[in-house]
Short mmCIF file of C-alpha atoms in Angstrom, two decimals:
data_model
loop_
_atom_site.label_atom_id
_atom_site.label_comp_id
_atom_site.label_asym_id
_atom_site.label_seq_id
_atom_site.Cartn_x
_atom_site.Cartn_y
_atom_site.Cartn_z
CA UNK A 151 11.65 -1.32 -0.44
CA UNK A 152 13.11 -3.91 -2.33
CA UNK A 153 12.08 -7.53 -1.57
CA UNK A 154 9.20 -6.10 0.92
CA UNK A 155 6.69 -7.83 -0.97
CA UNK A 156 8.66 -11.51 -0.54
CA UNK A 157 9.26 -10.24 3.44
CA UNK A 158 5.50 -9.63 3.89
CA UNK A 159 4.36 -13.03 2.06
CA UNK A 160 6.89 -15.14 4.17
CA UNK A 161 5.52 -13.45 7.30
CA UNK A 162 1.80 -13.82 6.20
CA UNK A 163 2.65 -17.70 5.53
CA UNK A 164 4.25 -18.04 8.90
CA UNK A 165 1.10 -16.84 10.38
CA UNK A 166 -0.99 -19.18 8.85
CA UNK A 167 -2.47 -17.58 5.79
CA UNK A 168 -2.75 -19.09 2.90
CA UNK A 169 -0.29 -18.78 -0.27
CA UNK A 170 -2.98 -16.88 -2.70
CA UNK A 171 -3.98 -14.44 0.45
CA UNK A 172 -0.49 -13.83 1.05
CA UNK A 173 0.52 -13.08 -2.40
CA UNK A 174 -2.89 -10.92 -2.76
CA UNK A 175 -1.15 -8.98 0.19
CA UNK A 176 2.26 -9.24 -1.29
CA UNK A 177 1.02 -7.63 -4.64
CA UNK A 178 -0.93 -4.61 -2.97
CA UNK A 179 2.39 -3.91 -0.69
CA UNK A 180 4.22 -3.79 -4.23
CA UNK A 181 1.82 -1.49 -5.68
CA UNK A 182 1.36 1.18 -3.48
CA UNK A 183 5.12 1.10 -2.80
CA UNK A 184 5.65 1.71 -6.39
CA UNK A 185 3.46 4.53 -5.96
CA UNK A 186 5.10 5.90 -3.26
CA UNK A 187 8.29 5.85 -5.30
CA UNK A 188 6.94 7.05 -8.62
CA UNK A 189 4.74 9.96 -7.27
CA UNK A 190 6.44 10.70 -4.04
CA UNK A 191 10.07 10.69 -3.69
CA UNK A 192 11.91 13.93 -5.48
CA UNK A 193 15.50 14.71 -5.64
CA UNK A 194 15.98 17.25 -3.05
CA UNK A 195 15.06 15.82 0.00
CA UNK A 196 16.08 12.65 2.23
CA UNK A 197 12.89 10.50 2.01
CA UNK A 198 12.18 7.48 3.89
CA UNK A 199 9.37 4.95 3.75
CA UNK A 200 8.30 2.48 6.79
CA UNK A 201 6.39 -0.63 6.24
CA UNK A 202 4.73 -2.52 9.08
CA UNK A 203 2.29 -5.52 9.12
CA UNK A 204 0.19 -6.51 12.14
CA UNK A 205 -2.15 -9.30 12.93
CA UNK A 206 -4.26 -7.88 15.38
CA UNK A 207 -7.75 -9.95 16.48
CA UNK A 208 -7.56 -11.87 13.11
CA UNK A 209 -6.87 -9.03 10.89
CA UNK A 210 -3.90 -8.55 8.87
CA UNK A 211 -2.91 -4.97 8.54
CA UNK A 212 -0.22 -3.44 6.05
CA UNK A 213 0.94 0.20 7.26
CA UNK A 214 3.19 2.13 4.81
CA UNK A 215 4.03 5.33 6.06
CA UNK A 216 6.62 8.05 4.27
CA UNK A 217 7.60 11.44 4.29
CA UNK A 218 7.01 12.37 0.48
CA UNK A 219 4.71 14.16 -1.48
CA UNK A 220 1.09 13.96 -0.24
CA UNK A 221 -0.34 10.77 -2.42
CA UNK A 222 -4.11 9.58 -1.43
CA UNK A 223 -4.26 6.78 -3.86
CA UNK A 224 -8.37 6.63 -2.75
CA UNK A 225 -8.70 9.78 -5.02
CA UNK A 226 -7.84 7.66 -7.93
CA UNK A 227 -9.60 4.23 -7.37
CA UNK A 228 -12.45 5.60 -9.47
CA UNK A 229 -10.32 7.33 -12.19
CA UNK A 230 -11.17 5.29 -15.48
CA UNK A 231 -9.86 6.65 -18.73
CA UNK A 232 -11.57 4.31 -21.83
CA UNK A 233 -8.62 5.89 -23.85
CA UNK A 234 -5.97 4.48 -21.60
CA UNK A 235 -8.01 1.21 -19.39
CA UNK A 236 -4.52 0.45 -18.10
CA UNK A 237 -4.35 3.77 -15.74
CA UNK A 238 -4.40 3.50 -12.23
CA UNK A 239 -4.82 -0.54 -12.39
CA UNK A 240 -2.73 -1.10 -9.88
CA UNK A 241 -4.66 0.90 -7.44
CA UNK A 242 -7.79 -0.43 -8.71
CA UNK A 243 -6.48 -4.06 -8.02
CA UNK A 244 -5.66 -3.28 -4.50
CA UNK A 245 -8.67 -1.62 -3.87
CA UNK A 246 -10.52 -5.05 -5.09
CA UNK A 247 -8.25 -7.11 -2.70
CA UNK A 248 -8.06 -5.23 0.57
CA UNK A 249 -10.69 -4.76 2.74
CA UNK A 250 -10.53 -1.16 3.51
CA UNK A 251 -7.60 1.41 2.85
CA UNK A 252 -7.48 4.11 5.06
CA UNK A 253 -5.03 7.74 4.27
CA UNK A 254 -4.12 10.43 6.28
CA UNK A 255 -1.72 12.98 6.05
CA UNK A 256 -0.08 14.46 9.39
CA UNK A 257 2.35 17.06 9.53
CA UNK A 258 4.09 15.78 6.42
CA UNK A 259 3.69 12.08 7.08
CA UNK A 260 1.40 10.42 4.68
CA UNK A 261 0.35 7.05 6.23
CA UNK A 262 -1.96 4.52 4.24
CA UNK A 263 -3.19 1.42 6.01
CA UNK A 264 -4.85 -1.62 4.24
CA UNK A 265 -6.53 -4.37 5.92
CA UNK A 266 -7.58 -7.58 4.69
#
């Protein structure tokens, strides 16, 4: 997933999205991918993560699919701890930028879809 956010930014700009929107999409991917790596990967399994970016009917969608431990970031969006205001900040930023965030786990495969 190294370099994925830069590739997504480039893809967005090649498809006429402005630099700010492209950067926001790249930031969201970076935050979600970081959470997959931090919370999902372990040492005793062959894990994978697959990223797909699609533009359909003028809607930009980023899908992250992996076979890691189940992790639904939507459950952490509203988690705010006044003693640690930075907790879950990345996920909260993603929730503010993305129009929608959908998550489901089917047969051990996590799928997260962000729409912009």
